[in-house]
mmCIF file of C-alpha atoms in Angstrom:
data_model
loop_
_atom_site.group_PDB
_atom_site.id
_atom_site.type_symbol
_atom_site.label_atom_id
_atom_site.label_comp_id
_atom_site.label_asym_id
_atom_site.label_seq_id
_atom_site.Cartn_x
_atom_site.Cartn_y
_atom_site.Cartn_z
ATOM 1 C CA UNK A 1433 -70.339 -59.699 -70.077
ATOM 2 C CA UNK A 1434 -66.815 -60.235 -69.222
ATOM 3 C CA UNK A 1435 -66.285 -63.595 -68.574
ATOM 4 C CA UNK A 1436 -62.618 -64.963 -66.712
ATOM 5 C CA UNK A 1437 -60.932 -67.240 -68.448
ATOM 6 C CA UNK A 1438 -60.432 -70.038 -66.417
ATOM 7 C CA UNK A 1439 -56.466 -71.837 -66.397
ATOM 8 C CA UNK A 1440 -56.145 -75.361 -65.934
ATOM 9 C CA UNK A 1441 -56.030 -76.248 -61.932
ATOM 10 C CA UNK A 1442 -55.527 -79.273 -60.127
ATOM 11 C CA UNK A 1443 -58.845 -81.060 -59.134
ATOM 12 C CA UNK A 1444 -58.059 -80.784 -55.364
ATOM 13 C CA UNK A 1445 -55.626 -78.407 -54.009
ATOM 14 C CA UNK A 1446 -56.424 -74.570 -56.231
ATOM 15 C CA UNK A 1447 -54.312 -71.952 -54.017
ATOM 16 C CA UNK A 1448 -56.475 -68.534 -54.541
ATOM 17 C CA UNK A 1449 -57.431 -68.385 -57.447
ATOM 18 C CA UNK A 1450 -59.426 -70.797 -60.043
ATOM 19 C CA UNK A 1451 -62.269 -72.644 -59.294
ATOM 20 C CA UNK A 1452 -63.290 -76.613 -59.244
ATOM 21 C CA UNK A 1453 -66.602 -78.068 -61.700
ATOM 22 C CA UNK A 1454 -67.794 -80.439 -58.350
ATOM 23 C CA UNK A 1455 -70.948 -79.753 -57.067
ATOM 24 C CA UNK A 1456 -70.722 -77.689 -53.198
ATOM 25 C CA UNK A 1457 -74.597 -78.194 -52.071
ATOM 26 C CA UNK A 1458 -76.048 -80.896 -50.779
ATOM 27 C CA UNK A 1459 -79.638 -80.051 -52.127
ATOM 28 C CA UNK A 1460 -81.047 -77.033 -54.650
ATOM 29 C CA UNK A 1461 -78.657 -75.254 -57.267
ATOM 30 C CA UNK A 1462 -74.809 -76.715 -57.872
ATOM 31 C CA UNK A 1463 -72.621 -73.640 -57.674
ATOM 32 C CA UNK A 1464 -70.375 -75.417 -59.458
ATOM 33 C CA UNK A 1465 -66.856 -75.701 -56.551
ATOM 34 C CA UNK A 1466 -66.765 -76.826 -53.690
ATOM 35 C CA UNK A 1467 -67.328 -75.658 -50.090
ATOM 36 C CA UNK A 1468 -64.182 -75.402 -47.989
ATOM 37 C CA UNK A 1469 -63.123 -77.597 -45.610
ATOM 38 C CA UNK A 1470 -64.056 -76.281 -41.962
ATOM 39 C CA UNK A 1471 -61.071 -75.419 -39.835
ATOM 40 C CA UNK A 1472 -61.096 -76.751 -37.029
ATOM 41 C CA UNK A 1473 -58.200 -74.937 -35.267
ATOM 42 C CA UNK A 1474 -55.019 -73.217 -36.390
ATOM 43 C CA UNK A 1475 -53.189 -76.636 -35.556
ATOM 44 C CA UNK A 1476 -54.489 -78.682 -39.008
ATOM 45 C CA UNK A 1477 -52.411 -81.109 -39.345
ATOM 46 C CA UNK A 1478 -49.768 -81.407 -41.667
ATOM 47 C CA UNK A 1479 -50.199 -82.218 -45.091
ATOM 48 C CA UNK A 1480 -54.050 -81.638 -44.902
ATOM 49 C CA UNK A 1481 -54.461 -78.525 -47.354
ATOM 50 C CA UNK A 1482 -57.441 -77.043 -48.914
ATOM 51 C CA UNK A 1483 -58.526 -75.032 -51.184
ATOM 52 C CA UNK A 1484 -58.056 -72.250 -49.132
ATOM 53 C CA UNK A 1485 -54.628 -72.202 -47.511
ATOM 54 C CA UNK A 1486 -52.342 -69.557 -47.676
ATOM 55 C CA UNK A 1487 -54.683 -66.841 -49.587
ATOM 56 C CA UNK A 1488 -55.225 -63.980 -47.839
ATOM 57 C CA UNK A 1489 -57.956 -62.555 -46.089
ATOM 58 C CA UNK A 1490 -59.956 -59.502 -46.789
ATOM 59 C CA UNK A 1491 -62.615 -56.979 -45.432
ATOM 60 C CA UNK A 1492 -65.766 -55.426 -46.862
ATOM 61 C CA UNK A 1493 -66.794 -52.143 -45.333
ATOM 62 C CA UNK A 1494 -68.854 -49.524 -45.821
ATOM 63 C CA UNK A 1495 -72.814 -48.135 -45.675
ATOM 64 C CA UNK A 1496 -75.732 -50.040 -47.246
ATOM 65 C CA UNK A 1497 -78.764 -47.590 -47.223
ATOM 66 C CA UNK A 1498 -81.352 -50.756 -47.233
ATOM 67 C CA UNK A 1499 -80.363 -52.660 -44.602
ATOM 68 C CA UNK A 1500 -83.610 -54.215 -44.131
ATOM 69 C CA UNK A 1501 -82.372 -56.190 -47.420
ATOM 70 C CA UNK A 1502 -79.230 -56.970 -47.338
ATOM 71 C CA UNK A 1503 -78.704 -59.353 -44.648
ATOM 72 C CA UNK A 1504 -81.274 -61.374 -46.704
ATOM 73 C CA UNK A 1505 -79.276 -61.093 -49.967
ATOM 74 C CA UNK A 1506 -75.770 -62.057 -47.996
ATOM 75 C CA UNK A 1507 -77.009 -65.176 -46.115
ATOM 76 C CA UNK A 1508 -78.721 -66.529 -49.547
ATOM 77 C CA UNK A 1509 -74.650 -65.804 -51.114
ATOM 78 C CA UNK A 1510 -73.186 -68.300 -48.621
ATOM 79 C CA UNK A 1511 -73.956 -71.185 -50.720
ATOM 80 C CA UNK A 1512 -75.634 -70.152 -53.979
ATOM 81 C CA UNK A 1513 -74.800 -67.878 -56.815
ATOM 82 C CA UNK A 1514 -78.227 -67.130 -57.615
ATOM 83 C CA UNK A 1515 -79.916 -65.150 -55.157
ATOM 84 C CA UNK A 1516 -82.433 -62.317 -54.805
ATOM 85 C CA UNK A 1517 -85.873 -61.666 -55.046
ATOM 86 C CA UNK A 1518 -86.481 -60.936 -58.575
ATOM 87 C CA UNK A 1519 -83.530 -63.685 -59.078
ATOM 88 C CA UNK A 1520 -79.461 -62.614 -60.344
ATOM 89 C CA UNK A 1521 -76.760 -65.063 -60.824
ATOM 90 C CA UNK A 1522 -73.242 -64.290 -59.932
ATOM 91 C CA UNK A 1523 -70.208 -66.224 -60.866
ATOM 92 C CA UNK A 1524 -69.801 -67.574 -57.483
ATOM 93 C CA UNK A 1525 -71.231 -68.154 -54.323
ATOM 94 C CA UNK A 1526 -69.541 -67.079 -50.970
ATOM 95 C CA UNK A 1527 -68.290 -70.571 -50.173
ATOM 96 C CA UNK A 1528 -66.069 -70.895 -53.512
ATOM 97 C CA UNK A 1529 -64.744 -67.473 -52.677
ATOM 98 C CA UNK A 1530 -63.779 -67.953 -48.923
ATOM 99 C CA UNK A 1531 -63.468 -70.042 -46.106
ATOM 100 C CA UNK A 1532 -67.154 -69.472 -44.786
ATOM 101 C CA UNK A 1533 -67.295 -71.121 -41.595
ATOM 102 C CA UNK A 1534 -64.786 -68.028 -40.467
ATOM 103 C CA UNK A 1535 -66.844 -65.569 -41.907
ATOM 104 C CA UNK A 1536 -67.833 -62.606 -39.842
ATOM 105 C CA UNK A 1537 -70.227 -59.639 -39.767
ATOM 106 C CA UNK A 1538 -70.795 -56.557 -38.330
ATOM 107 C CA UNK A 1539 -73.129 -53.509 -37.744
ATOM 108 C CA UNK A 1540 -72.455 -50.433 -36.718
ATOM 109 C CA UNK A 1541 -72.879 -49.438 -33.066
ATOM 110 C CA UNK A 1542 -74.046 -45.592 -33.210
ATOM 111 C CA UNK A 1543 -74.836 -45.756 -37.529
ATOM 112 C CA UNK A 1544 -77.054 -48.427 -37.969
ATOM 113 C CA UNK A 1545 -76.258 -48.301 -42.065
ATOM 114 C CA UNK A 1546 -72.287 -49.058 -41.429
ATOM 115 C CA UNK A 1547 -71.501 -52.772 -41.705
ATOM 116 C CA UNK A 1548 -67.991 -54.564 -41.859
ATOM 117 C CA UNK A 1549 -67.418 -58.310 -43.279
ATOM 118 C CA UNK A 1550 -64.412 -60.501 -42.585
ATOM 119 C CA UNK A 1551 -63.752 -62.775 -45.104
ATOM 120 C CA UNK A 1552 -60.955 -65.377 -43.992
ATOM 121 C CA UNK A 1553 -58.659 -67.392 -47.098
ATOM 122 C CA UNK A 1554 -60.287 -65.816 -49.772
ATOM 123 C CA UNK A 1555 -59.824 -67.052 -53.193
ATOM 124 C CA UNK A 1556 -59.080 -63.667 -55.132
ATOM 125 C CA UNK A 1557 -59.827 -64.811 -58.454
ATOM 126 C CA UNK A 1558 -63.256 -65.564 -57.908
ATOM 127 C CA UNK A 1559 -63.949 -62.805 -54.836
ATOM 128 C CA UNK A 1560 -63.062 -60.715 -57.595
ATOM 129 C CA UNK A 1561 -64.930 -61.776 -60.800
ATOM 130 C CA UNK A 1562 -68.164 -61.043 -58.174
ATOM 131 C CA UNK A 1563 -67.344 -57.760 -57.315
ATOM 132 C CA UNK A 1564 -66.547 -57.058 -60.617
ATOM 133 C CA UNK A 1565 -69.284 -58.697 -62.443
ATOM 134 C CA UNK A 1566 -72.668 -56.360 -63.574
ATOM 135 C CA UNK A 1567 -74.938 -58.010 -61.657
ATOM 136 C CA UNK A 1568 -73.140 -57.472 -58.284
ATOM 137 C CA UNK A 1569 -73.063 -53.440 -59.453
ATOM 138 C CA UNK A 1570 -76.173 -53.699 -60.114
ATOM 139 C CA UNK A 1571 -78.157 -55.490 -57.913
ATOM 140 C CA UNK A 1572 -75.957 -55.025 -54.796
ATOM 141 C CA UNK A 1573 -74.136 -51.909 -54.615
ATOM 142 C CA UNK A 1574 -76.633 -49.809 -56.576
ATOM 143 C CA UNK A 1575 -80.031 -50.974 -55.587
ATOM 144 C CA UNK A 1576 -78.845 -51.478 -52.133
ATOM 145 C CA UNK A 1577 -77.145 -47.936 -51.570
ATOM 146 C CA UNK A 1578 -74.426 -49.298 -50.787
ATOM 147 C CA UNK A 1579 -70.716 -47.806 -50.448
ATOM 148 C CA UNK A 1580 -68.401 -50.055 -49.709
ATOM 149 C CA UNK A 1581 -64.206 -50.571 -49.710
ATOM 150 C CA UNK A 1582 -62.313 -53.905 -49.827
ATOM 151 C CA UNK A 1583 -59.145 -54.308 -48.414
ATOM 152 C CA UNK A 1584 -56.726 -56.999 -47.313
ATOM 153 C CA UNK A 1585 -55.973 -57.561 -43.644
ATOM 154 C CA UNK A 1586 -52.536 -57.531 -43.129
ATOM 155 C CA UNK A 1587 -50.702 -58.148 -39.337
ATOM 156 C CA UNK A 1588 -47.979 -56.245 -40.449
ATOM 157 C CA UNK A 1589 -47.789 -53.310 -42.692
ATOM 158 C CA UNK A 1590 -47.536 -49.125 -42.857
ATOM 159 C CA UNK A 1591 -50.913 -48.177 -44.265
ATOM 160 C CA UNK A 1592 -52.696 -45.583 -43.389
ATOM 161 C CA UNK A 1593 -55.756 -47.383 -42.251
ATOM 162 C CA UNK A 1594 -56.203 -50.051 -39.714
ATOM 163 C CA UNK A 1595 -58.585 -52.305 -38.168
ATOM 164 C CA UNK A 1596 -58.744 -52.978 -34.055
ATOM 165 C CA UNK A 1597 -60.851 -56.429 -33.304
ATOM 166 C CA UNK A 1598 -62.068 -56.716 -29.468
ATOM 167 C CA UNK A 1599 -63.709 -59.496 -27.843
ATOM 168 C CA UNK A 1600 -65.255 -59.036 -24.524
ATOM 169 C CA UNK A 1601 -67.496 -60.776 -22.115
ATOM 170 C CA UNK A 1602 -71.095 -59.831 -22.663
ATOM 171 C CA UNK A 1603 -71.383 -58.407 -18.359
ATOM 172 C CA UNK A 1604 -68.863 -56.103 -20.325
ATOM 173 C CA UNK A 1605 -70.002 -54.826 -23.060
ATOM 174 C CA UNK A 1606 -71.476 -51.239 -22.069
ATOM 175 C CA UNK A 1607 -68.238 -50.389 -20.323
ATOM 176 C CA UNK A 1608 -66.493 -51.188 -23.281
ATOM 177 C CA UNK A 1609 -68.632 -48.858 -25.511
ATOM 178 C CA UNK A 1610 -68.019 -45.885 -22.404
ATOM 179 C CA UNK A 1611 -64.494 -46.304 -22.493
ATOM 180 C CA UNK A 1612 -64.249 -46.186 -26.329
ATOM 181 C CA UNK A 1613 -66.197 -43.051 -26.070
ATOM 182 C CA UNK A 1614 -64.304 -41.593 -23.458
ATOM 183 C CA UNK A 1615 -61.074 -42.259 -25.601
ATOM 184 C CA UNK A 1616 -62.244 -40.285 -28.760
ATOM 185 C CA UNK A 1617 -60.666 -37.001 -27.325
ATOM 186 C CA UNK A 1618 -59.110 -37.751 -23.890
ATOM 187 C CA UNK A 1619 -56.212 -39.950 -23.308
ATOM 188 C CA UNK A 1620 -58.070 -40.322 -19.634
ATOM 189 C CA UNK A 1621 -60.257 -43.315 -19.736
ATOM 190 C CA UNK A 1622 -61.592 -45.606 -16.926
ATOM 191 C CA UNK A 1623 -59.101 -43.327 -14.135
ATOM 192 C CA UNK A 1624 -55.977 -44.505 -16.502
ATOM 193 C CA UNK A 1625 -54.103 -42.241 -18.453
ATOM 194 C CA UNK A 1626 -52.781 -43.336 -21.628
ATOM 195 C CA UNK A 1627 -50.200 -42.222 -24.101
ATOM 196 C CA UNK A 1628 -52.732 -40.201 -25.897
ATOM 197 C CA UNK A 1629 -56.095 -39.736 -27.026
ATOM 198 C CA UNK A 1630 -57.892 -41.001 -30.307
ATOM 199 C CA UNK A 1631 -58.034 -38.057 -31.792
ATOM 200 C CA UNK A 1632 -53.928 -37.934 -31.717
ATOM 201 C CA UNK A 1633 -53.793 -41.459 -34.009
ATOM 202 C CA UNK A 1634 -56.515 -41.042 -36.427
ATOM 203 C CA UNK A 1635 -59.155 -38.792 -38.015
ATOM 204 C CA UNK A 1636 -61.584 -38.769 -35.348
ATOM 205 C CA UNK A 1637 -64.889 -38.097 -37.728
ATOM 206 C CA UNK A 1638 -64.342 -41.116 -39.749
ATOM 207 C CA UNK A 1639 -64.053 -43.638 -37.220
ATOM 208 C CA UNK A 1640 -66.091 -46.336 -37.446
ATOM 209 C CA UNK A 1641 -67.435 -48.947 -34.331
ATOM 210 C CA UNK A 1642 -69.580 -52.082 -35.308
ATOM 211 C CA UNK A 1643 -70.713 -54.789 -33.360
ATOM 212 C CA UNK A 1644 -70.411 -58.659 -34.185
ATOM 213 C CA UNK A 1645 -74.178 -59.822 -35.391
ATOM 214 C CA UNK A 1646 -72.950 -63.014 -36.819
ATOM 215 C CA UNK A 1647 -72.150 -65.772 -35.805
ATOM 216 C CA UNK A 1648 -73.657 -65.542 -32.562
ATOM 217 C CA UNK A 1649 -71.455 -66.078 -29.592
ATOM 218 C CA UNK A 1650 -71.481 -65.963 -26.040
ATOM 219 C CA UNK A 1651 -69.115 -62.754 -25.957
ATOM 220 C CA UNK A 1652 -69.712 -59.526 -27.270
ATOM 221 C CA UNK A 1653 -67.539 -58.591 -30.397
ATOM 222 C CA UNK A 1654 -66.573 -55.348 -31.469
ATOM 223 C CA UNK A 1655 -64.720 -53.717 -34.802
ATOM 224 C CA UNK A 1656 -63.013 -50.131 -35.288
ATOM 225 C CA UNK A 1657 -62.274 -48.847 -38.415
ATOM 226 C CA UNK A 1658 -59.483 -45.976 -37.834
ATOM 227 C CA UNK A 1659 -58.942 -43.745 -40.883
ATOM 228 C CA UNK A 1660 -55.429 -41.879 -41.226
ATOM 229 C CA UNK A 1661 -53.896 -43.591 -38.717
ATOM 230 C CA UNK A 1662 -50.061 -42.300 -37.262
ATOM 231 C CA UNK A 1663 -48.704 -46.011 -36.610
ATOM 232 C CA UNK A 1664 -45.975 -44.878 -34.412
ATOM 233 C CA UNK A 1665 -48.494 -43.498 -31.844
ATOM 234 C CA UNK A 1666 -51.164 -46.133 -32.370
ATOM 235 C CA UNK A 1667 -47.874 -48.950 -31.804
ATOM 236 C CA UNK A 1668 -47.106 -47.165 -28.597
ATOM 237 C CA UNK A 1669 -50.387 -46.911 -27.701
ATOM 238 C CA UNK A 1670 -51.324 -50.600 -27.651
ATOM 239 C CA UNK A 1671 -47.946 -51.450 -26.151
ATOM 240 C CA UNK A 1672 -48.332 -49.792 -23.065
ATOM 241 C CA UNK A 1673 -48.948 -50.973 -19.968
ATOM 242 C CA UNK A 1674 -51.436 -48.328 -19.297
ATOM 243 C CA UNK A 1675 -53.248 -49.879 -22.185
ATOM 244 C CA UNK A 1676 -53.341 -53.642 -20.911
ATOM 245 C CA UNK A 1677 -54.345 -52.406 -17.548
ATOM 246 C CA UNK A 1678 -57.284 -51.146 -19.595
ATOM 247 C CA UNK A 1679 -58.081 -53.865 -21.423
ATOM 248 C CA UNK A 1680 -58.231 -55.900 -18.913
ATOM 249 C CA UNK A 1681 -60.604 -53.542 -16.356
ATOM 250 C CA UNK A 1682 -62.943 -53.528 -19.056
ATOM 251 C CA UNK A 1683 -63.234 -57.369 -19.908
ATOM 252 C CA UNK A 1684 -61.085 -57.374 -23.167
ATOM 253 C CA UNK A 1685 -60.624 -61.025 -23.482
ATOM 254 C CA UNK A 1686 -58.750 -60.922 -27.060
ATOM 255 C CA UNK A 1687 -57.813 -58.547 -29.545
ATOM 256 C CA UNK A 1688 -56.060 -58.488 -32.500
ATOM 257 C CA UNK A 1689 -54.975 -55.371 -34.795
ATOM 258 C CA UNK A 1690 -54.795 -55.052 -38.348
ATOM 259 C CA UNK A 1691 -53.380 -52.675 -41.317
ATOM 260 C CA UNK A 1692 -55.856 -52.408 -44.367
ATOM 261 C CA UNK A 1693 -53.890 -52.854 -47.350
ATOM 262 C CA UNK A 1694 -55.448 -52.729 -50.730
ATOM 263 C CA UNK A 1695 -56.779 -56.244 -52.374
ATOM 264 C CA UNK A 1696 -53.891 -58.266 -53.476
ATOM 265 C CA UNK A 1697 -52.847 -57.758 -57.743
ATOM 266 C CA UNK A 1698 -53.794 -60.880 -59.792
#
C-alpha cells in the first residue's frame, strides 16, 4: 500500500496539504486531525485562519449505480475513516479533507444515478491520498458502480466545462425545471428571447441537472453540469438582460457560475 509521506507541519495553521495527530471526534474512532473550524460568514475576522483557508475547492461528479448505498457510505465519511458495512479504513475522513459544514450534495433531476458533491477548502494532500488509496477503488468506485470526475471550481478560467449553481424559492421550483427544459433547444423561454439556445453553448446530450438533497434548506437548489462549453456565448448569455429578466420571473434568488478545471498538481 502506498503510504504518503507526511512533511513536518505546524500544529495549528497546515494550508492544503498535511495533516494534524489531534483527535477530531468527540466520541467513537480518532481520525487522527482535526475538524475544521465552521465558517460562519465570508467576513472571518482577521487573523483567525484555519486549517482550511486559501485551498481550493473541488467537485465530485458522476453516476453511482447503487445509490441505495452510497448516501450511507458518504454520511459515515464525514467524520470517520473507517466506514462500511463489512468495515474499510481510509486515510482520512471527510472533515480532515474539507471544510464540511459547506459541503454539498446533489442528485440528479431526470437520472436518478447522477450525483454532484461540492467540497469547499479542500486539503489536496489528503482528498487525494483517499481517492487514490485501494480501498476507496475498491470499495467505492467499484462495488458501488460508480463513475465519477473531480475537478476544481474555478470563478475564472477557459475550460471547456462549467458548472451553473441556482437557488430558487421552493413556490418556484417546477417553473424553474420548465424553463430549463424549454432552453435545451430554443433560445425562447418563459415569452423571453435570449441570445441563444443551450444547444448553441454546450453538448446538449451530456448535460447534467441535479437537485440539492443536502443540507436541507428552505429553497430549492439546483446544479448543471455543461460539457463542451463555447465561453464566449455562455458569457453573453448570462450577461444579458434578457437573461436577468429570466432569472428573476422564475424565482432565481442566487447563482453563481463556475469553470471545471482539473484538481490542482501537488
Amino acid at each position: 500500500v502506498y503510504k504518503r509521506q507526511v512533511r513536518e507541519q505546524p500544529p495549528i495553521f497546515m494550508g492544503c496539504c498535511g495533516h494534524d495527530e489531534r483527535e477530531s471526534k468527540t466520541g467513537g474512532r480518532s481520525t487522527g486531525a482535526p475538524a475544521p473550524e465552521n465558517r460562519p460568514s465570508e467576513n472571518r475576522p482577521s487573523g483567525k485562519a484555519t486549517a482550511f483557508d486559501g485551498c481550493p475547492d473541488v467537485v465530485t461528479f458522476g453516476e453511482c449505480g447503487d445509490f441505495d448505498k452510497w448516501p450511507e457510505l458518504f454520511k459515515a465519511h464525514e467524520n470517520d475513516g473507517t466506514i462500511g458495512n463489512p468495515e474499510f479504513k481510509l486515510p482520512f475522513s471527510r472533515n480532515q479533507c474539507a471544510e464540511e459544514p459547506l459541503t454539498e450534495v446533489y442528485r440528479g433531476v431526470t437520472e436518478q444515478k447522477h450525483f454532484l458533491v461540492v467540497l469547499r477548502s479542500v486539503r489536496m494532500d489528503n482528498f487525494i491520498d483517499v481517492i487514490g488509496h485501494m480501498n476507496y477503488k475498491q470499495h467505492v468506485v467499484a462495488d458501488l458502480e460508480m463513475q465519477e470526475e473531480h475537478r476544481e471550481l474555478l470563478k475564472e478560467g477557459d475550460a471547456s466545462d462549467a458548472c451553473l449553481l441556482a437557488t430558487v424559492g421552493k413556490a418556484h421550483a417546477q417553473t424553474w425545471i420548465e424553463a430549463f427544459n424549454q432552453h435545451a433547444d430554443s433560445p425562447t423561454v418563459h415569452g423571453l428571447t435570449l441570445p441563444c439556445a443551450r444547444s448553441d453553448i454546450c453538448d446538449n446530450s451530456r448535460v447534467m441537472l441535479l437537485e440539492k438533497v443536502s443540507p436541507k434548506t428552505s429553497d430549492t437548489s439546483f446544479a448543471i453540469v455543461l460539457r463542451d462549453v463555447d465561453k464566449v456565448k455562455l458569457d453573453h448569455l448570462v450577461a444579458s438582460q434578457q437573461w436577468k429578466d429570466l432569472q428573476a420571473n422564475i424565482g432565481v434568488k442566487a447563482g453563481s457560475s463556475y469553470a471545471l478545471g482539473p484538481l490542482p498538481e501537488q
